[in-house]
């Protein structure tokens, strides 16, 4: 077998995985999902999903990846040689390409907004003008194709040149800065006239707004934001060294990721209510609210530039992790060269990314199941494919693979005592799979007969 690298430092492990988890999922997707689903109630269900499903599934991926030091298919074949369990890894590869496609469109908007900020376009406008600005950004075929493809070029150039490690080093600085800038923005938002309405919306749950859709979307959001279910963190964990503490890492990473999502919401919702916007605006929410926040800030010109640069880094460390998952898979399972594997990933992403980029404009009437291709990829990947992957990872680690392996991975071969081991294993075996299965059935309307 080829020699495989290991992450050099402890901070490197956490940083690369945080780079994967923290991204547009936290800052763009979480606020609009929460906004569309009643705020507080969504957040409570989301947090329950992170604790009861997210952390256990993350640990399951860590155990599978680190114990085998292989990509998802190779790992499953090694741990469960009998049977067809490795098939689940194909689902993950499909999901990674779907996500990369629509994610690049939003990352493209991020670069375009950076460009607009630098050109001084984010000041002296009315809300209506910002709304028109977003329509122009998202609906114009050439603009959206251009910025989406530009983002993909960055992504694949980094991967082809093998400078991911360099990007991760930069993002070691960028992610803490992103955290700090969000805190500054939070303070700013909390001083807005109607801030209390936004805070109430976020932290005063209205349980009557909980419906099957809310629960499914909260679980999907947890999988998406924590990069779970497609073998991405499994692949990253395959590079962890044998003394990385898995339980502690999974906990810290999940809490950080959740903190960023909640901070982003504390920035957005006081502004939404103060400026008289609709919390359920959907994918455009954040891009419409932010310019108005910036233009009211002291030094808004610089804040906006800094913010979009940081968001760009958050996005690209996430897309690198998706591409790396697919590329490692092709290299190790099909003996491909790195170049060829990267080319395949790039061609698929460019093709589907272009279709997603046009979904807000010329292809907005091209729908399947009532959704544009962008919406369909977004929905199917997070709400269906990732939870299915997570369900299998949890079942494998909870029931199928050798218990000694699980135990060795948890305790770093017996050198570490894990107080929470029993409750976590209990979640992996029972709570997470049952919760995922029930949420699916609930979402499919299976329990309607009870009423
Ligand atoms: N978690 C990232 C975000 O929040 C997106 C992401 C990266 C992802 N890798 C993934 C989502 C793997 C699902 C699976 O932006």
Coordinates of C-alpha atoms and ligand atoms in Angstrom, one line a residue:
X1 CA 0.0 0.0 0.0
X2 CA 1.0 3.6 -0.7
X3 CA 2.4 5.5 2.2
X4 CA -0.3 7.8 3.5
X5 CA 0.4 11.1 5.1
X6 CA -0.7 12.1 8.6
X7 CA -1.8 15.5 9.8
X8 CA 1.3 17.0 11.3
X9 CA 0.0 18.7 14.4
X10 CA -2.9 18.3 16.7
X11 CA -4.2 21.7 15.7
X12 CA -3.9 20.6 12.1
X13 CA -6.4 17.9 12.6
X14 CA -9.0 20.0 14.3
X15 CA -8.3 22.9 11.9
X16 CA -8.9 20.9 8.7
X17 CA -12.0 19.3 10.0
X18 CA -13.3 22.6 11.3
X19 CA -12.5 24.0 7.8
X20 CA -14.7 21.3 6.3
X21 CA -17.6 21.8 8.7
X22 CA -17.7 25.6 9.0
X23 CA -18.8 27.1 5.7
X24 CA -21.8 28.5 3.9
X25 CA -23.8 25.9 5.7
X26 CA -23.4 27.9 8.9
X27 CA -23.6 31.5 7.6
X28 CA -25.9 31.2 4.6
X29 CA -27.9 28.0 5.0
X30 CA -28.6 27.9 8.7
X31 CA -30.1 31.4 9.0
X32 CA -32.5 31.0 6.1
X33 CA -33.5 27.5 7.3
X34 CA -34.2 28.9 10.8
X35 CA -36.0 31.9 9.3
X36 CA -38.2 29.7 7.1
X37 CA -39.1 27.4 10.0
X38 CA -40.2 29.7 12.8
X39 CA -36.8 30.4 14.4
X40 CA -36.6 29.2 18.0
X41 CA -38.4 25.9 17.5
X42 CA -36.1 25.0 14.6
X43 CA -33.0 25.9 16.6
X44 CA -34.0 23.6 19.5
X45 CA -34.7 20.7 17.2
X46 CA -31.4 21.5 15.4
X47 CA -29.5 21.4 18.7
X48 CA -31.1 18.1 19.7
X49 CA -30.2 16.7 16.3
X50 CA -26.5 17.8 16.7
X51 CA -26.3 16.2 20.2
X52 CA -28.2 13.0 19.6
X53 CA -27.4 12.3 15.9
X54 CA -24.7 14.6 14.7
X55 CA -22.0 13.9 17.3
X56 CA -22.6 10.1 17.3
X57 CA -22.5 9.9 13.5
X58 CA -19.4 12.0 13.4
X59 CA -17.7 9.6 15.8
X60 CA -18.9 6.7 13.7
X61 CA -17.2 8.2 10.7
X62 CA -14.1 8.9 12.7
X63 CA -13.9 5.3 14.0
X64 CA -14.3 3.9 10.5
X65 CA -11.8 6.3 8.9
X66 CA -9.1 6.2 11.5
X67 CA -9.1 2.5 12.2
X68 CA -8.6 1.7 8.5
X69 CA -6.7 4.8 7.2
X70 CA -8.6 4.4 4.0
X71 CA -11.3 6.1 1.8
X72 CA -14.9 5.3 2.5
X73 CA -15.3 2.3 0.2
X74 CA -11.9 0.9 1.1
X75 CA -12.6 1.3 4.8
X76 CA -16.0 -0.4 4.6
X77 CA -14.6 -3.3 2.6
X78 CA -11.9 -3.8 5.1
X79 CA -14.1 -3.6 8.2
X80 CA -17.1 -5.6 6.7
X81 CA -15.6 -7.8 4.0
X82 CA -18.8 -9.9 3.7
X83 CA -21.8 -8.2 2.1
X84 CA -22.3 -5.1 0.1
X85 CA -21.9 -2.4 2.7
X86 CA -19.4 -0.6 0.7
X87 CA -22.1 0.3 -1.7
X88 CA -23.1 3.1 0.6
X89 CA -20.0 4.9 -0.3
X90 CA -21.2 5.4 -3.8
X91 CA -24.2 7.3 -2.5
X92 CA -21.7 9.6 -0.7
X93 CA -19.8 10.3 -3.8
X94 CA -23.0 11.2 -5.6
X95 CA -24.0 13.4 -2.7
X96 CA -20.6 15.1 -2.7
X97 CA -20.9 16.1 -6.3
X98 CA -24.5 17.3 -5.9
X99 CA -23.4 19.5 -3.0
X100 CA -20.3 20.8 -4.7
X101 CA -22.5 21.8 -7.7
X102 CA -25.0 24.0 -5.8
X103 CA -22.5 25.1 -3.2
X104 CA -20.3 26.6 -5.8
X105 CA -23.1 28.8 -7.0
X106 CA -23.5 30.4 -3.5
X107 CA -19.7 30.6 -3.1
X108 CA -19.7 32.4 -6.5
X109 CA -22.2 34.9 -5.1
X110 CA -19.7 35.4 -2.2
X111 CA -16.9 36.3 -4.6
X112 CA -19.2 38.6 -6.5
X113 CA -20.3 40.3 -3.3
X114 CA -16.6 40.7 -2.4
X115 CA -16.0 42.3 -5.8
X116 CA -19.1 44.6 -5.3
X117 CA -17.8 45.5 -1.8
X118 CA -14.4 46.5 -3.1
X119 CA -15.9 48.5 -5.9
X120 CA -17.9 50.4 -3.2
X121 CA -21.2 49.0 -4.3
X122 CA -22.5 48.2 -0.8
X123 CA -23.3 51.7 0.5
X124 CA -25.9 54.4 -0.1
X125 CA -28.5 52.0 -1.4
X126 CA -32.1 51.3 -0.3
X127 CA -33.3 47.9 0.7
X128 CA -35.2 47.7 -2.6
X129 CA -32.0 48.3 -4.4
X130 CA -30.1 45.6 -2.5
X131 CA -32.9 43.3 -3.3
X132 CA -32.6 44.2 -7.0
X133 CA -28.8 43.7 -6.7
X134 CA -29.3 40.2 -5.5
X135 CA -31.7 39.4 -8.3
X136 CA -29.2 40.7 -10.8
X137 CA -26.4 38.6 -9.2
X138 CA -28.4 35.4 -9.1
X139 CA -30.5 35.7 -12.2
X140 CA -28.1 37.0 -14.8
X141 CA -26.9 33.9 -16.7
X142 CA -23.5 35.2 -17.5
X143 CA -22.7 36.7 -14.2
X144 CA -23.8 33.6 -12.2
X145 CA -22.0 31.2 -14.6
X146 CA -18.8 33.4 -14.5
X147 CA -18.6 33.5 -10.7
X148 CA -19.6 29.9 -10.1
X149 CA -16.9 28.7 -12.6
X150 CA -14.4 31.1 -11.1
X151 CA -15.0 29.5 -7.7
X152 CA -14.6 26.0 -9.1
X153 CA -11.4 27.0 -10.8
X154 CA -10.0 28.2 -7.5
X155 CA -11.1 25.0 -5.8
X156 CA -9.6 22.7 -8.4
X157 CA -6.4 24.8 -8.9
X158 CA -5.7 24.4 -5.2
X159 CA -6.3 20.7 -5.3
X160 CA -4.3 20.1 -8.5
X161 CA -1.4 22.1 -7.2
X162 CA -1.5 20.2 -3.9
X163 CA -1.6 23.3 -1.8
X164 CA -4.6 22.3 0.4
X165 CA -2.2 22.2 3.4
X166 CA -1.3 25.8 2.6
X167 CA -4.9 26.8 2.4
X168 CA -5.5 25.1 5.7
X169 CA -2.7 27.0 7.3
X170 CA -4.2 30.2 6.1
X171 CA -7.6 29.1 7.4
X172 CA -6.1 28.4 10.8
X173 CA -5.9 32.2 11.0
X174 CA -9.1 32.9 9.0
X175 CA -11.5 30.8 11.0
X176 CA -10.7 32.5 14.3
X177 CA -11.0 35.8 12.5
X178 CA -14.3 34.8 11.1
X179 CA -15.5 34.0 14.6
X180 CA -14.3 37.4 15.9
X181 CA -15.8 39.4 13.1
X182 CA -19.2 37.6 13.7
X183 CA -19.0 38.6 17.3
X184 CA -18.4 42.2 16.3
X185 CA -21.4 42.0 13.9
X186 CA -23.5 40.5 16.6
X187 CA -22.9 43.4 19.0
X188 CA -23.7 45.8 16.1
X189 CA -26.9 43.9 15.4
X190 CA -27.9 43.8 19.0
X191 CA -27.8 47.6 19.1
X192 CA -30.4 47.9 16.3
X193 CA -33.8 49.4 17.2
X194 CA -35.8 46.2 16.8
X195 CA -33.1 43.8 17.9
X196 CA -35.3 42.3 20.7
X197 CA -37.8 41.1 18.1
X198 CA -35.1 39.2 16.3
X199 CA -33.7 37.7 19.5
X200 CA -37.2 36.7 20.6
X201 CA -37.7 35.0 17.2
X202 CA -34.6 33.0 17.7
X203 CA -34.7 32.1 21.3
X204 CA -38.4 32.1 22.2
X205 CA -39.6 28.9 20.6
X206 CA -43.2 28.6 19.3
X207 CA -43.7 24.9 19.4
X208 CA -46.9 25.1 17.4
X209 CA -44.7 25.8 14.4
X210 CA -43.1 22.3 14.5
X211 CA -44.2 20.2 11.5
X212 CA -42.7 17.2 9.8
X213 CA -40.9 19.6 7.3
X214 CA -39.3 21.5 10.2
X215 CA -37.9 18.3 11.7
X216 CA -36.6 16.9 8.5
X217 CA -35.0 20.2 7.5
X218 CA -33.4 20.5 11.0
X219 CA -31.9 17.1 10.7
X220 CA -30.8 17.7 7.1
X221 CA -29.2 21.0 8.2
X222 CA -27.3 19.2 11.0
X223 CA -25.9 16.7 8.6
X224 CA -25.0 19.4 6.1
X225 CA -23.4 21.7 8.5
X226 CA -21.4 19.0 10.3
X227 CA -20.3 17.6 6.9
X228 CA -21.7 14.2 7.8
X229 CA -23.1 11.2 6.0
X230 CA -21.1 11.2 2.8
X231 CA -17.8 9.9 4.0
X232 CA -16.1 13.3 4.1
X233 CA -15.1 13.3 7.7
X234 CA -14.4 9.5 7.4
X235 CA -11.8 10.4 4.8
X236 CA -10.4 13.2 6.9
X237 CA -10.2 11.0 9.9
X238 CA -8.3 8.4 7.8
X239 CA -5.4 10.9 8.0
X240 CA -5.6 11.4 11.8
X241 CA -2.8 10.1 13.8
X242 CA -3.3 7.4 16.3
X243 CA -3.3 9.7 19.3
X244 CA -5.9 12.1 18.1
X245 CA -8.6 12.0 20.8
X246 CA -11.7 11.2 18.7
X247 CA -14.4 11.9 21.3
X248 CA -13.1 15.2 22.3
X249 CA -12.4 16.3 18.8
X250 CA -16.0 15.4 17.6
X251 CA -17.4 17.3 20.6
X252 CA -15.3 20.4 20.1
X253 CA -15.9 20.5 16.3
X254 CA -19.6 20.1 16.6
X255 CA -19.9 22.8 19.3
X256 CA -17.8 25.2 17.4
X257 CA -19.8 24.6 14.2
X258 CA -23.1 25.2 16.1
X259 CA -21.7 28.3 17.7
X260 CA -20.9 29.8 14.3
X261 CA -24.4 29.1 13.0
X262 CA -26.0 30.7 16.0
X263 CA -23.7 33.7 15.9
X264 CA -24.6 34.2 12.3
X265 CA -28.3 34.1 13.2
X266 CA -27.8 36.7 15.9
X267 CA -26.2 38.9 13.3
X268 CA -29.0 38.4 10.8
X269 CA -32.4 38.3 12.6
X270 CA -32.2 41.5 14.7
X271 CA -31.5 43.2 11.3
X272 CA -34.3 41.3 9.5
X273 CA -36.8 42.6 12.1
X274 CA -35.3 46.1 12.3
X275 CA -35.3 46.6 8.6
X276 CA -38.8 45.1 8.1
X277 CA -37.7 42.1 6.0
X278 CA -39.3 38.6 5.8
X279 CA -37.5 36.0 7.9
X280 CA -38.7 33.3 5.5
X281 CA -37.1 34.8 2.4
X282 CA -35.1 31.6 1.7
X283 CA -31.7 31.3 0.1
X284 CA -31.5 35.1 -0.7
X285 CA -32.1 36.1 2.9
X286 CA -28.5 36.6 4.0
X287 CA -27.3 38.2 0.8
X288 CA -30.1 40.8 1.1
X289 CA -29.7 41.6 4.7
X290 CA -25.9 41.8 5.0
X291 CA -25.3 44.8 2.7
X292 CA -27.8 46.8 4.7
X293 CA -26.0 45.8 8.0
X294 CA -22.7 46.9 6.5
X295 CA -23.8 50.2 5.2
X296 CA -25.0 51.2 8.7
X297 CA -21.7 50.3 10.4
X298 CA -18.8 52.6 11.1
X299 CA -16.2 51.5 8.6
X300 CA -18.7 49.3 6.8
X301 CA -16.6 49.4 3.7
X302 CA -13.8 47.5 5.3
X303 CA -16.0 45.2 7.4
X304 CA -17.8 44.1 4.3
X305 CA -14.6 43.3 2.4
X306 CA -13.1 41.5 5.4
X307 CA -16.3 39.5 5.9
X308 CA -16.6 38.3 2.3
X309 CA -12.9 37.3 2.2
X310 CA -13.4 35.2 5.4
X311 CA -16.6 33.7 4.0
X312 CA -14.7 32.8 0.9
X313 CA -12.1 30.9 2.9
X314 CA -14.8 29.2 4.9
X315 CA -16.4 28.1 1.7
X316 CA -13.3 26.9 -0.1
X317 CA -12.1 24.8 2.9
X318 CA -15.5 23.1 2.7
X319 CA -15.5 22.4 -1.0
X320 CA -11.9 21.2 -0.8
X321 CA -13.1 18.6 1.7
X322 CA -15.9 17.4 -0.6
X323 CA -13.6 17.2 -3.6
X324 CA -10.9 15.4 -1.6
X325 CA -13.5 12.8 -0.5
X326 CA -14.3 11.9 -4.1
X327 CA -10.7 12.2 -5.4
X328 CA -9.3 10.0 -2.6
X329 CA -12.0 7.5 -3.5
X330 CA -11.2 7.4 -7.2
X331 CA -7.4 7.2 -6.6
X332 CA -7.5 4.4 -4.0
X333 CA -10.4 2.4 -5.4
X334 CA -9.8 2.8 -9.1
X335 CA -6.0 3.3 -9.1
X336 CA -6.4 6.6 -10.9
X337 CA -3.8 9.2 -11.0
X338 CA -4.5 12.3 -8.9
X339 CA -4.8 14.4 -12.1
X340 CA -7.4 12.1 -13.6
X341 CA -9.4 11.8 -10.5
X342 CA -9.4 15.6 -10.1
X343 CA -10.4 16.0 -13.8
X344 CA -13.4 13.8 -13.4
X345 CA -14.5 15.6 -10.2
X346 CA -14.0 18.9 -12.0
X347 CA -15.9 18.0 -15.1
X348 CA -18.9 16.8 -13.2
X349 CA -18.9 19.9 -10.9
X350 CA -18.6 22.3 -13.9
X351 CA -21.4 20.6 -15.7
X352 CA -23.9 20.4 -12.8
X353 CA -22.6 23.6 -11.2
X354 CA -23.5 25.4 -14.4
X355 CA -27.0 24.0 -14.4
X356 CA -27.4 25.1 -10.7
X357 CA -26.0 28.5 -11.6
X358 CA -28.7 29.0 -14.2
X359 CA -31.4 27.8 -11.8
X360 CA -32.3 31.3 -10.6
X361 CA -32.6 32.8 -14.1
X362 CA -33.0 31.0 -17.5
X363 CA -33.6 27.6 -15.9
X364 CA -35.9 28.7 -13.2
X365 CA -38.9 27.1 -14.9
X366 CA -37.0 23.9 -15.4
X367 CA -38.3 22.0 -12.4
X368 CA -38.4 18.4 -11.2
X369 CA -40.8 17.5 -8.3
X370 CA -41.6 21.2 -8.2
X371 CA -38.0 22.3 -7.5
X372 CA -35.3 23.9 -9.6
X373 CA -32.1 21.8 -10.0
X374 CA -30.4 24.0 -7.4
X375 CA -33.2 23.4 -4.9
X376 CA -33.5 19.7 -5.8
X377 CA -29.8 19.1 -5.2
X378 CA -29.9 21.1 -2.0
X379 CA -32.9 19.3 -0.7
X380 CA -32.1 15.7 -1.8
X381 CA -28.5 15.7 -0.7
X382 CA -29.1 17.2 2.8
X383 CA -32.4 15.8 3.7
X384 CA -32.2 12.3 2.1
X385 CA -28.7 11.2 1.0
X386 CA -26.7 12.4 4.0
X387 CA -29.1 11.0 6.6
X388 CA -29.2 7.6 4.8
X389 CA -25.4 7.6 4.9
X390 CA -25.3 8.6 8.5
X391 CA -27.8 5.9 9.4
X392 CA -25.6 3.2 7.9
X393 CA -22.4 4.6 9.5
X394 CA -24.0 4.5 12.9
X395 CA -25.4 1.0 12.4
X396 CA -22.0 -0.3 11.2
X397 CA -20.1 1.1 14.2
X398 CA -22.9 0.3 16.7
X399 CA -23.7 -3.2 15.6
X400 CA -21.6 -4.7 12.8
X401 CA -17.9 -4.0 13.2
X402 CA -15.7 -5.6 15.8
X403 CA -16.3 -4.0 19.2
X404 CA -12.6 -4.1 20.0
X405 CA -11.9 -1.7 17.1
X406 CA -14.5 0.7 18.4
X407 CA -13.2 0.5 21.9
X408 CA -9.6 1.0 20.7
X409 CA -10.5 4.0 18.7
X410 CA -12.5 5.6 21.5
X411 CA -9.8 5.1 24.1
X412 CA -6.7 5.4 21.8
X413 CA -5.8 1.8 22.4
X414 CA -6.7 1.9 26.0
X415 CA -4.5 4.9 26.9
X416 CA -7.4 7.3 27.5
X417 CA -10.4 7.0 29.8
X418 CA -13.6 8.3 28.2
X419 CA -16.2 9.1 30.7
X420 CA -18.9 9.6 28.1
X421 CA -18.2 6.4 26.2
X422 CA -21.2 4.5 27.4
X423 CA -23.9 7.2 26.6
X424 CA -22.2 7.9 23.3
X425 CA -22.2 4.2 22.3
X426 CA -25.8 4.0 23.4
X427 CA -26.6 6.9 21.0
X428 CA -24.7 5.3 18.2
X429 CA -26.5 2.0 18.6
X430 CA -30.0 3.1 19.4
X431 CA -30.8 6.8 19.6
X432 CA -29.2 8.0 16.3
X433 CA -30.4 5.2 14.0
X434 CA -33.9 5.2 15.5
X435 CA -34.1 9.0 15.4
X436 CA -33.0 9.1 11.7
X437 CA -35.5 6.4 10.8
X438 CA -38.4 8.0 12.7
X439 CA -37.7 11.4 11.3
X440 CA -37.8 9.9 7.8
X441 CA -41.1 8.1 8.5
X442 CA -42.5 11.3 10.1
X443 CA -41.4 13.3 7.1
X444 CA -43.1 10.8 4.7
X445 CA -46.3 11.3 6.6
X446 CA -46.2 7.9 8.1
X447 CA -47.6 9.0 11.4
X448 CA -50.6 10.9 10.0
X449 CA -52.9 8.1 10.8
X450 CA -52.3 8.7 14.6
X451 CA -54.2 11.9 14.3
Ligands
LIG1 N1 -20.3 21.5 6.2 C1 -20.0 22.4 5.2 C2 -20.8 23.7 5.4 O1 -21.4 23.9 6.4 C3 -20.4 21.8 3.8 C4 -19.7 20.5 3.6 C5 -18.4 20.3 3.4 C6 -20.4 19.3 3.6 N2 -18.2 18.9 3.3 C7 -19.4 18.3 3.4 C8 -21.7 18.9 3.7 C9 -19.7 16.9 3.4 C10 -22.1 17.6 3.7 C11 -21.1 16.6 3.6 O2 -20.7 24.6 4.7

